Coordinates of C-alpha atoms and ligand atoms in Angstrom, one line a residue:
M201 CA 84.1 112.0 85.7
K202 CA 85.7 115.4 85.1
L203 CA 85.5 116.5 81.5
D204 CA 87.4 119.5 80.3
I205 CA 87.2 121.0 76.8
F206 CA 89.6 123.5 75.4
T207 CA 88.1 125.4 72.4
L208 CA 88.0 128.8 70.7
F209 CA 84.2 128.7 70.8
P210 CA 83.0 127.7 74.3
E211 CA 79.6 129.2 73.5
A212 CA 79.1 126.5 70.8
F213 CA 78.6 124.1 73.8
D214 CA 75.6 126.0 75.3
W215 CA 73.1 123.7 73.5
F216 CA 75.0 120.6 74.4
R217 CA 75.2 121.5 78.1
S218 CA 71.5 121.9 78.2
Q219 CA 70.8 118.3 77.0
R220 CA 69.1 116.2 79.6
S221 CA 71.8 113.4 79.6
V222 CA 74.4 116.1 80.3
R223 CA 72.4 117.8 83.0
N224 CA 71.7 114.4 84.6
A225 CA 75.3 113.5 84.5
I226 CA 76.3 116.8 86.1
A227 CA 73.6 116.3 88.8
E228 CA 75.2 113.0 89.5
G229 CA 78.4 114.7 90.4
N230 CA 80.2 114.7 87.0
E231 CA 81.8 117.9 85.8
L232 CA 81.9 119.6 82.4
R233 CA 84.2 122.6 82.1
L234 CA 85.0 124.7 79.1
F235 CA 88.2 126.7 78.5
D236 CA 88.9 129.3 75.8
Y237 CA 92.4 129.3 74.5
R238 CA 92.1 133.1 74.0
E239 CA 91.7 133.6 77.8
T240 CA 95.2 132.3 78.6
T241 CA 97.1 133.0 75.4
P242 CA 100.6 134.4 76.1
L243 CA 100.3 136.5 72.9
G244 CA 98.8 139.9 72.5
A245 CA 95.4 140.8 71.3
G246 CA 94.0 137.3 71.9
Q247 CA 96.2 135.8 69.2
V248 CA 96.1 132.0 69.1
D249 CA 97.2 131.0 65.6
D250 CA 99.9 131.7 63.1
A251 CA 100.9 131.2 59.5
P252 CA 102.4 127.8 58.8
Y253 CA 106.2 127.5 58.4
G254 CA 107.0 126.6 54.8
G255 CA 104.1 128.7 53.6
G256 CA 100.7 127.7 52.3
A257 CA 97.1 128.5 53.1
G258 CA 95.5 128.6 56.5
M259 CA 96.5 129.3 60.1
V260 CA 97.8 126.8 62.6
L261 CA 96.9 126.7 66.3
R262 CA 100.1 127.5 68.2
V263 CA 101.7 125.0 70.6
D264 CA 102.6 127.7 73.1
V265 CA 99.0 128.8 73.2
V266 CA 97.7 125.2 73.9
A267 CA 100.5 124.7 76.5
A268 CA 99.6 127.9 78.3
A269 CA 96.0 126.9 78.4
L270 CA 96.9 123.5 79.9
D271 CA 99.3 125.1 82.4
A272 CA 96.7 127.6 83.5
V273 CA 94.2 124.9 84.3
Y274 CA 96.5 122.0 85.5
G275 CA 99.7 123.9 86.6
G276 CA 101.7 121.7 84.2
A277 CA 101.2 118.5 82.3
P278 CA 97.9 116.9 83.3
G279 CA 98.2 113.4 84.8
H280 CA 95.3 112.1 82.8
R281 CA 94.4 111.5 79.2
V282 CA 94.4 114.5 76.9
V283 CA 92.6 113.9 73.6
A284 CA 93.4 116.0 70.5
L285 CA 90.5 116.0 68.1
T286 CA 91.8 115.6 64.6
P287 CA 90.6 113.8 61.4
Q288 CA 94.0 112.1 61.5
G289 CA 93.4 110.4 64.8
R290 CA 92.2 106.9 65.9
Q291 CA 88.6 106.5 64.7
L292 CA 86.0 106.8 67.4
T293 CA 84.0 103.6 67.9
Q294 CA 81.8 102.3 70.7
D295 CA 84.9 100.4 72.0
V296 CA 86.8 103.6 72.2
V297 CA 83.8 105.3 73.9
E298 CA 83.6 102.5 76.5
E299 CA 87.3 102.8 77.1
L300 CA 87.1 106.6 77.6
A301 CA 84.1 106.3 79.8
Q302 CA 86.2 104.4 82.4
E303 CA 88.5 107.4 82.9
E304 CA 88.1 109.6 85.9
R305 CA 89.3 112.7 84.0
L306 CA 89.4 113.5 80.4
T307 CA 90.6 116.6 78.5
L308 CA 89.6 117.3 74.9
L309 CA 91.6 119.7 72.7
S310 CA 89.7 121.2 69.8
A311 CA 91.2 123.2 67.0
R312 CA 90.1 125.2 64.0
F313 CA 91.7 126.4 60.8
E314 CA 94.5 124.1 59.6
G315 CA 94.6 122.3 62.9
F316 CA 97.2 122.0 65.7
D317 CA 100.9 122.7 65.5
E318 CA 102.2 119.1 65.2
R319 CA 104.0 119.5 68.6
V320 CA 100.6 119.6 70.4
G321 CA 100.0 116.0 69.3
I322 CA 103.6 114.9 70.1
H323 CA 104.1 116.6 73.4
L324 CA 100.9 117.8 74.9
A325 CA 98.2 115.2 74.0
S326 CA 98.2 111.5 74.9
D327 CA 95.6 110.6 72.3
A328 CA 94.4 111.7 68.9
I329 CA 90.8 110.8 68.0
S330 CA 88.8 111.3 64.8
I331 CA 85.0 111.1 64.7
G332 CA 85.2 109.9 61.1
P333 CA 87.1 110.0 57.8
Y334 CA 85.9 113.5 56.8
V335 CA 87.0 117.0 57.6
L336 CA 84.8 119.4 59.6
S337 CA 85.6 123.1 60.1
G338 CA 86.4 122.8 63.8
G339 CA 86.7 120.4 66.8
E340 CA 83.6 121.6 68.5
L341 CA 81.2 119.2 66.9
P342 CA 83.7 116.3 67.2
A343 CA 84.1 117.1 70.9
M344 CA 80.3 117.1 71.4
V345 CA 80.0 113.8 69.5
L346 CA 82.6 112.2 71.7
L347 CA 81.2 113.7 74.8
D348 CA 77.6 112.7 74.0
A349 CA 78.7 109.1 73.5
V350 CA 80.8 109.0 76.7
V351 CA 78.3 110.9 78.9
R352 CA 75.4 108.5 78.1
R353 CA 77.6 105.7 79.4
L354 CA 77.9 107.4 82.8
P355 CA 75.6 106.1 85.6
G356 CA 72.4 108.2 85.9
A357 CA 72.9 110.1 82.6
L358 CA 70.0 108.5 80.8
G359 CA 66.3 108.7 81.8
S360 CA 64.2 105.6 82.3
E361 CA 62.9 105.8 78.7
E362 CA 66.4 104.9 77.4
S363 CA 68.3 101.8 78.5
G364 CA 71.8 102.7 77.3
L365 CA 72.7 99.1 77.9
V366 CA 71.1 97.2 75.0
E367 CA 72.1 99.4 72.0
S368 CA 73.8 98.9 68.7
F369 CA 77.5 97.8 69.2
S370 CA 76.8 96.8 72.9
A371 CA 78.1 93.6 74.4
E372 CA 74.4 92.6 75.1
L373 CA 74.0 92.3 71.3
D374 CA 77.4 90.7 70.8
G375 CA 78.6 94.0 69.3
G376 CA 75.9 93.9 66.6
L377 CA 73.2 96.2 65.5
E378 CA 70.1 96.7 67.6
Y379 CA 66.8 95.0 66.6
P380 CA 63.9 97.0 65.1
H381 CA 61.5 98.9 67.3
Y382 CA 57.8 99.6 66.7
T383 CA 55.2 101.5 68.6
R384 CA 51.5 102.4 68.2
P385 CA 49.5 102.2 66.0
S386 CA 49.8 98.5 65.5
E387 CA 48.7 99.0 61.9
F388 CA 49.1 102.1 59.7
R389 CA 48.3 102.2 56.0
G390 CA 48.3 98.5 56.1
W391 CA 51.9 98.4 57.5
R392 CA 51.6 95.9 60.4
V393 CA 53.7 95.5 63.4
P394 CA 55.2 91.9 63.5
D395 CA 52.7 89.7 65.3
V396 CA 55.3 88.4 67.8
L397 CA 55.6 91.9 69.4
L398 CA 51.9 91.9 70.0
S399 CA 51.8 88.4 71.4
G400 CA 52.7 89.2 75.0
D401 CA 55.1 86.2 75.0
H402 CA 58.3 87.8 76.3
R403 CA 60.4 84.7 75.7
R404 CA 59.4 84.7 72.0
V405 CA 59.9 88.5 71.8
D406 CA 63.4 88.2 73.2
E407 CA 64.3 85.4 70.7
W408 CA 62.8 87.4 67.8
R409 CA 64.8 90.5 68.8
M410 CA 68.1 88.6 69.1
E411 CA 67.5 86.9 65.7
Q412 CA 66.7 90.3 64.1
S413 CA 69.8 91.8 65.6
R414 CA 71.9 88.9 64.2
L415 CA 70.3 89.3 60.7
R416 CA 70.9 93.0 60.6
S417 CA 74.5 92.7 61.8
A418 CA 75.3 90.0 59.2
S419 CA 74.1 92.0 56.2
Ligands
SAM767 C1 89.6 122.0 59.1 S1 90.1 120.9 60.4 C2 91.8 120.7 60.0 C3 92.1 119.5 59.1 C4 93.6 119.3 58.9 N1 94.1 120.4 58.1 C5 93.7 118.0 58.1 O1 93.7 118.0 56.9 O2 93.9 116.9 58.7 C6 90.1 121.9 61.8 C7 89.9 121.1 63.1 O3 88.6 120.6 63.2 C8 88.6 119.4 63.9 N2 88.2 118.3 63.1 C9 87.8 118.3 61.8 N3 87.4 117.2 61.4 C10 87.5 116.3 62.4 C11 87.2 114.9 62.5 N4 86.8 114.2 61.5 N5 87.5 114.3 63.7 C12 87.9 115.1 64.8 N6 88.2 116.4 64.7 C13 88.0 117.0 63.5 C14 90.1 119.2 64.4 O4 90.2 119.7 65.7 C15 90.9 120.0 63.4 O5 92.1 120.4 63.8

């Protein structure tokens, strides 16, 4: 998968790129590229935003700046999905993550300030996605949230200590929540691990886990 992120703060992704799942995914042949709107802006002095028509507070990321950035990288309109990150978009869920993880290429557009000029969403992006019904200061964290969720669905991204298959919201658990996990010690301050997990009976353990998952998901 080729993942491109357009942002005003590419350095914000340094930590994210160093995460093992991302390094694994890149080692498997996936790509993660970062582009700074300021590098390709057609305006002077690295300008990328402007005051809103009609007045009011804040600055708006200009449509010509976003278009120039996409043109510079793709030579025109990209032939793949371009996701604008905005609190006004379709809410990110595991189903949306699974859908995006099937794509061969994906571009994320992140904004700051008051957000994008509306024409970005209408003419340059194919999708608008929100990571939740709240407003953050910029699209960098939303981009990393979406990317993290997508990257862990790519073959080879996770290490052997994580399954990635049986997780909350997965088809393996009928879309429900994952069952509880315990590890050593088997007893701590009188808090005991359920006996079934210490029984060595894998059939009973599986049944117990599915039952726990159903109970958690129903409440
Ligand atoms: C301060 S927000 C702009 C909010 C916008 N004025 C509004 O009220 O809808 C700046 C940028 O952060 C990103 N952002 C903030 N919250 C987000 C969320 N919940 N999901 C996705 N992106 C978000 C978007 O890229 C957004 O354009």
